Coordinates of C-alpha atoms in Angstrom, one line a residue:
M1 CA 331.7 166.8 48.4
I2 CA 333.4 163.2 48.2
G3 CA 337.0 163.8 49.1
Q4 CA 336.4 167.3 50.8
A5 CA 335.4 167.8 54.4
A6 CA 331.7 166.8 54.3
S7 CA 331.0 167.3 58.3
A8 CA 329.6 170.7 59.2
L9 CA 327.0 172.4 61.4
Y10 CA 323.4 173.3 60.3
V11 CA 321.7 176.2 62.2
G12 CA 318.0 176.8 61.7
V13 CA 314.8 175.9 63.1
V14 CA 312.0 173.2 63.8
R15 CA 308.5 173.7 63.2
H16 CA 305.6 171.4 64.3
L17 CA 302.0 171.8 63.3
R18 CA 299.1 169.7 64.5
T19 CA 295.8 170.3 62.4
R20 CA 293.2 168.6 64.6
P21 CA 291.1 168.1 66.7
R22 CA 292.7 171.2 67.8
A23 CA 295.2 173.4 66.2
H24 CA 298.6 173.5 67.9
K25 CA 302.1 174.7 66.7
L26 CA 305.7 175.4 67.7
A27 CA 308.8 176.8 66.4
Y28 CA 312.2 176.7 67.9
R29 CA 315.9 177.7 67.0
V30 CA 318.0 174.7 66.7
F31 CA 321.5 173.4 65.4
W32 CA 322.7 170.1 64.1
M33 CA 325.9 168.5 63.3
L34 CA 326.4 166.6 60.2
L35 CA 329.0 164.0 60.9
D36 CA 330.7 161.9 58.5
L37 CA 331.5 158.7 60.1
D38 CA 335.1 158.9 59.0
E39 CA 335.5 162.3 59.9
I40 CA 334.8 162.2 63.5
D41 CA 338.0 161.2 65.0
T42 CA 339.8 164.0 62.9
L43 CA 337.5 166.5 63.8
A44 CA 337.7 165.4 67.9
G45 CA 341.6 165.7 67.4
R46 CA 341.4 169.0 65.7
L47 CA 338.7 170.9 67.9
R48 CA 339.2 171.7 71.3
W49 CA 335.5 171.8 72.4
F50 CA 334.4 168.6 70.6
S51 CA 335.2 165.2 71.5
R52 CA 334.4 161.4 70.7
N53 CA 333.2 159.0 73.5
R54 CA 334.2 161.4 76.4
F55 CA 333.0 164.7 78.3
N56 CA 333.3 168.0 76.6
L57 CA 331.1 170.9 75.8
Y58 CA 330.3 169.1 72.7
A59 CA 330.7 165.3 72.1
F60 CA 329.6 162.5 69.8
R61 CA 329.0 159.4 71.9
D62 CA 328.4 156.2 69.6
A63 CA 326.1 154.4 72.2
D64 CA 323.7 157.0 71.5
Y65 CA 322.8 155.6 68.3
G66 CA 322.3 152.3 66.5
D67 CA 321.5 149.6 69.1
R68 CA 323.0 151.9 71.8
S69 CA 325.7 149.1 72.6
G70 CA 328.5 151.5 71.6
A71 CA 329.5 148.9 68.9
P72 CA 331.0 150.5 65.6
L73 CA 328.3 152.2 63.8
R74 CA 328.8 151.6 60.4
P75 CA 328.4 147.8 60.4
Q76 CA 325.0 148.4 62.2
I77 CA 323.8 150.7 59.6
E78 CA 325.3 148.6 56.6
A79 CA 323.4 145.8 58.2
L80 CA 320.2 147.5 58.2
L81 CA 320.5 148.5 54.7
R82 CA 321.1 144.8 53.8
Q83 CA 318.1 143.9 55.7
A84 CA 316.1 146.3 53.4
G85 CA 317.6 144.8 50.5
L86 CA 320.2 147.2 49.6
E87 CA 323.9 146.5 48.9
P88 CA 326.3 149.1 50.5
D89 CA 329.9 149.4 49.3
G90 CA 331.6 151.2 51.9
G91 CA 330.6 154.6 50.8
P92 CA 330.0 157.6 53.0
L93 CA 327.7 157.7 56.1
R94 CA 326.9 160.8 57.2
L95 CA 324.8 161.6 60.4
L96 CA 322.5 164.6 61.1
T97 CA 321.9 165.0 64.7
M98 CA 322.3 167.3 67.7
P99 CA 325.3 166.5 69.7
R100 CA 325.7 166.0 73.2
I101 CA 326.1 169.5 74.9
L102 CA 327.7 169.4 78.3
G103 CA 327.1 165.7 78.6
Y104 CA 323.2 165.6 77.7
A105 CA 321.6 164.9 74.4
F106 CA 318.2 163.9 73.2
N107 CA 317.4 163.4 69.6
P108 CA 313.8 162.9 68.4
L109 CA 315.0 162.4 65.1
S110 CA 318.6 161.3 63.8
T111 CA 319.1 161.1 59.9
W112 CA 321.6 159.0 58.3
F113 CA 322.6 160.0 54.5
C114 CA 323.8 156.7 53.2
H115 CA 326.2 157.2 49.9
R116 CA 328.0 155.0 47.4
R117 CA 331.6 155.2 46.8
D118 CA 330.7 157.4 43.8
G119 CA 328.9 160.0 45.9
E120 CA 325.3 158.7 44.9
M121 CA 323.0 158.6 47.9
M122 CA 321.6 155.1 48.1
A123 CA 319.3 155.5 51.3
I124 CA 318.4 157.6 54.1
V125 CA 318.1 156.1 57.6
Y126 CA 315.6 157.8 59.9
E127 CA 316.4 157.1 63.4
V128 CA 313.6 157.9 65.5
H129 CA 313.8 158.1 69.4
N130 CA 311.1 158.5 72.2
T131 CA 311.3 159.4 75.7
F132 CA 310.2 156.0 76.8
G133 CA 314.2 155.0 76.1
E134 CA 313.3 153.3 72.8
T135 CA 314.5 153.7 69.3
H136 CA 313.3 152.8 65.8
S137 CA 314.8 153.3 62.4
Y138 CA 313.2 153.5 59.2
V139 CA 315.3 152.8 56.1
A140 CA 314.2 154.4 52.9
P141 CA 316.0 153.8 49.4
A142 CA 316.7 157.1 47.6
A143 CA 316.7 157.7 43.7
G144 CA 320.4 158.7 43.4
E145 CA 321.3 162.4 43.4
A146 CA 317.8 164.0 43.2
R147 CA 317.8 167.6 44.8
I148 CA 314.5 166.6 46.8
V149 CA 313.9 163.3 47.8
T150 CA 310.4 161.8 48.7
Q151 CA 309.9 158.8 50.5
E152 CA 306.8 157.2 52.5
A153 CA 306.3 154.5 55.3
E154 CA 303.8 153.2 57.4
K155 CA 304.2 154.4 61.1
R156 CA 305.4 151.4 63.0
F157 CA 306.9 153.1 66.6
H158 CA 304.9 155.0 69.1
V159 CA 306.3 158.4 69.5
S160 CA 303.7 160.4 71.1
P161 CA 300.8 159.4 73.4
F162 CA 298.7 162.0 71.3
M163 CA 299.1 159.9 68.1
G164 CA 297.9 156.5 67.2
L165 CA 300.1 153.8 65.2
D166 CA 297.5 153.9 62.5
M167 CA 299.5 156.6 60.4
H168 CA 301.3 157.1 57.4
Y169 CA 304.4 159.1 57.1
R170 CA 305.6 161.2 54.0
F171 CA 309.2 162.3 54.2
H172 CA 310.5 165.3 51.7
V173 CA 314.1 165.8 52.1
V174 CA 316.6 168.6 50.8
P175 CA 320.1 166.4 51.2
P176 CA 322.5 168.7 53.2
G177 CA 324.5 171.2 51.0
E178 CA 324.6 175.0 51.6
T179 CA 321.1 174.2 53.1
M180 CA 319.4 171.1 54.3
S181 CA 315.7 170.5 55.1
V182 CA 313.8 167.1 56.4
S183 CA 309.8 167.5 56.5
I184 CA 307.5 164.8 57.7
D185 CA 303.8 164.7 57.0
G186 CA 301.9 162.5 59.2
S187 CA 298.3 161.2 58.2
D188 CA 295.7 159.2 59.5
A189 CA 292.4 158.3 58.1
G190 CA 291.1 161.7 58.7
G191 CA 294.0 163.0 56.4
R192 CA 297.1 165.0 57.3
L193 CA 297.5 165.1 61.1
I194 CA 300.9 166.5 61.7
A195 CA 303.8 168.3 59.8
A196 CA 307.2 168.6 61.3
T197 CA 310.1 170.4 59.6
M198 CA 313.8 170.9 60.4
S199 CA 315.8 173.3 58.3
G200 CA 319.0 174.9 58.3
K201 CA 322.0 176.6 56.6
R202 CA 325.4 175.3 56.5
R203 CA 328.3 176.6 58.7
D204 CA 332.0 175.3 58.8
I205 CA 332.7 173.4 62.2
S206 CA 335.4 175.5 64.3
D207 CA 336.1 176.1 68.0
S208 CA 334.9 179.7 67.7
T209 CA 331.6 178.7 65.9
L210 CA 330.9 176.3 68.6
L211 CA 331.5 178.4 71.4
G212 CA 329.2 181.1 69.9
L213 CA 326.4 178.7 69.4
L214 CA 326.8 177.5 72.9
A215 CA 326.0 181.3 73.9
S216 CA 323.1 181.7 71.2
H217 CA 321.6 178.3 72.1
P218 CA 322.4 177.6 75.6
L219 CA 321.8 174.0 76.9
L220 CA 319.8 172.8 73.6
T221 CA 319.7 169.6 74.1
L222 CA 318.3 170.1 77.6
K223 CA 315.6 172.5 76.1
V224 CA 314.2 170.0 73.4
T225 CA 313.3 167.6 76.4
L226 CA 311.8 170.2 78.5
A227 CA 309.7 171.6 75.4
I228 CA 308.5 168.1 74.6
H229 CA 306.9 167.8 78.2
W230 CA 305.6 171.3 78.0
H231 CA 303.8 171.1 74.8
A232 CA 302.6 167.7 76.1
L233 CA 301.2 169.4 79.1
R234 CA 299.5 171.9 76.4
L235 CA 298.0 169.0 74.6
V236 CA 296.5 167.7 77.7
L237 CA 294.8 170.9 78.4
K238 CA 293.6 171.0 75.1
R239 CA 292.1 167.8 75.8
I240 CA 293.7 166.1 72.6
P241 CA 293.0 162.1 72.5
F242 CA 295.4 160.1 74.4
F243 CA 296.8 156.8 73.2
P244 CA 298.7 154.5 75.8
H245 CA 301.8 153.1 74.8
P246 CA 301.4 149.9 73.1
A247 CA 302.9 146.8 74.0
S248 CA 306.4 145.7 72.8
A249 CA 306.6 143.2 70.0
A250 CA 309.1 141.0 68.9
A251 CA 311.2 142.4 66.0
T252 CA 310.2 141.4 62.5
W253 CA 311.6 142.2 59.1
R254 CA 310.3 142.1 55.5
G255 CA 312.5 142.3 52.5
P256 CA 312.1 144.9 49.7
S257 CA 309.7 144.4 46.8
A258 CA 310.2 145.6 43.2
A259 CA 311.1 149.1 42.3
A260 CA 307.8 151.4 41.5
G261 CA 308.1 154.8 39.9
P262 CA 311.2 157.1 40.8
A263 CA 311.3 156.0 44.1
R264 CA 311.8 152.4 45.2
R265 CA 309.0 150.6 46.9
T266 CA 309.8 148.5 49.8
Q267 CA 308.0 146.6 52.5
S268 CA 308.6 147.5 56.2
A269 CA 309.9 145.8 59.1
S270 CA 308.9 146.5 62.5
G271 CA 309.0 145.9 66.2
R272 CA 310.8 146.5 69.3
A273 CA 313.6 144.2 71.0
A274 CA 314.7 144.6 74.6
A275 CA 318.1 146.2 74.3
S276 CA 321.3 145.2 76.1
R277 CA 325.1 146.2 76.3
R278 CA 325.4 143.8 73.0
P279 CA 323.9 144.5 69.8
A280 CA 320.3 143.5 69.7
P281 CA 318.9 140.7 67.3
A282 CA 317.6 142.1 63.9
G283 CA 315.0 139.8 63.7
R284 CA 314.4 136.5 61.9
K285 CA 313.4 136.1 58.4
T286 CA 311.1 133.2 57.3
R287 CA 310.2 132.2 53.8
R288 CA 307.1 131.5 52.2
P289 CA 307.2 128.2 50.2
G290 CA 307.9 128.7 46.6
S291 CA 307.9 132.6 46.8
G292 CA 311.7 133.6 47.3
R293 CA 310.5 136.3 49.5
A294 CA 311.2 136.7 53.0
R295 CA 308.3 137.5 55.5
P296 CA 307.6 137.9 59.2
A297 CA 304.8 136.4 61.1
A298 CA 302.9 139.7 61.3
A299 CA 304.2 142.1 58.6
P300 CA 302.9 145.6 57.7
S301 CA 303.6 147.1 54.0
A302 CA 304.9 150.3 52.8
R303 CA 303.8 152.4 50.0
Q304 CA 305.7 154.0 46.9
G305 CA 309.2 155.2 48.2
G306 CA 308.4 153.3 51.4
A307 CA 310.8 152.6 54.3
A308 CA 311.9 149.2 56.0
S309 CA 312.1 149.9 59.7
A310 CA 313.6 148.3 62.5
G311 CA 312.9 149.0 66.2
R312 CA 314.8 148.5 69.7
R313 CA 313.8 149.3 73.3
R314 CA 316.1 149.8 76.4
P315 CA 315.1 150.8 79.9
G316 CA 314.0 154.9 80.0
P317 CA 311.7 157.3 81.5
A318 CA 308.2 155.9 82.0
A319 CA 306.2 158.7 80.9
G320 CA 306.2 161.5 78.3
A321 CA 306.7 161.7 74.4
P322 CA 307.2 164.0 71.9
A323 CA 304.2 165.8 71.8
S324 CA 303.4 166.6 68.1

């Protein structure tokens, strides 16, 4: 798709399954926009119902992503890639996300597909948001143009009060084409606890399509937030164990280790930093004498195809989180 308009709509469904201690599942019809950073201004100029950084039926707001400072996003994402030991070359950065609809948006997960100039995908950045106003990014190298990308990471970010931090994620991704899907399995010491999938079919972006989706998916982004709290209440009624929000920690980083198998092995970076209107510090690396490898004061590790991660926090609601 290099050299052509890569931005598109994906219309599909989100499914969540919790396996224990009591089963719980949900499914909702949703849609996303796949936005090439270099095409957003062109789209905003061409479309009547889509804007960048101003109110419209649909809008993309730079400050909803990255460190939420509103600073240019490409340098922020490329900095994350470098901190994970990767070397971006200015290739396409494409974001799969739900836009603001009538001024409101909440994205539990926004996914960055990071390409080299020749079109090969080099990494996926999973930007996770919770309802406490915090955000955290997992950076996972990708093995070229594989049809299905499989990656893993240790959980480093509080998403739901019904899941602890001692978990492991496994990602299965079909990169955007005529279809796309992002599946996440979350496991703890007892085995698989949750399975979440977002999948959709591609549609071209046009004013008529945007109006049609507004009619078929009214107030979608608000419904996402309401659904999170509704299912949280259902989990409370099912007496699912509750995990309080952990104390914030200073941001720490680790560099990547050697490649392992078809997917590259990395170590993880974790933590949250108080956000401000200026970019939050990405953390400070220290070096073990004689090792030549960076390590933080308290450093978790990731498994094969693992993801480096970075977290930030800003003021937000004091209660509620995705209920999976």
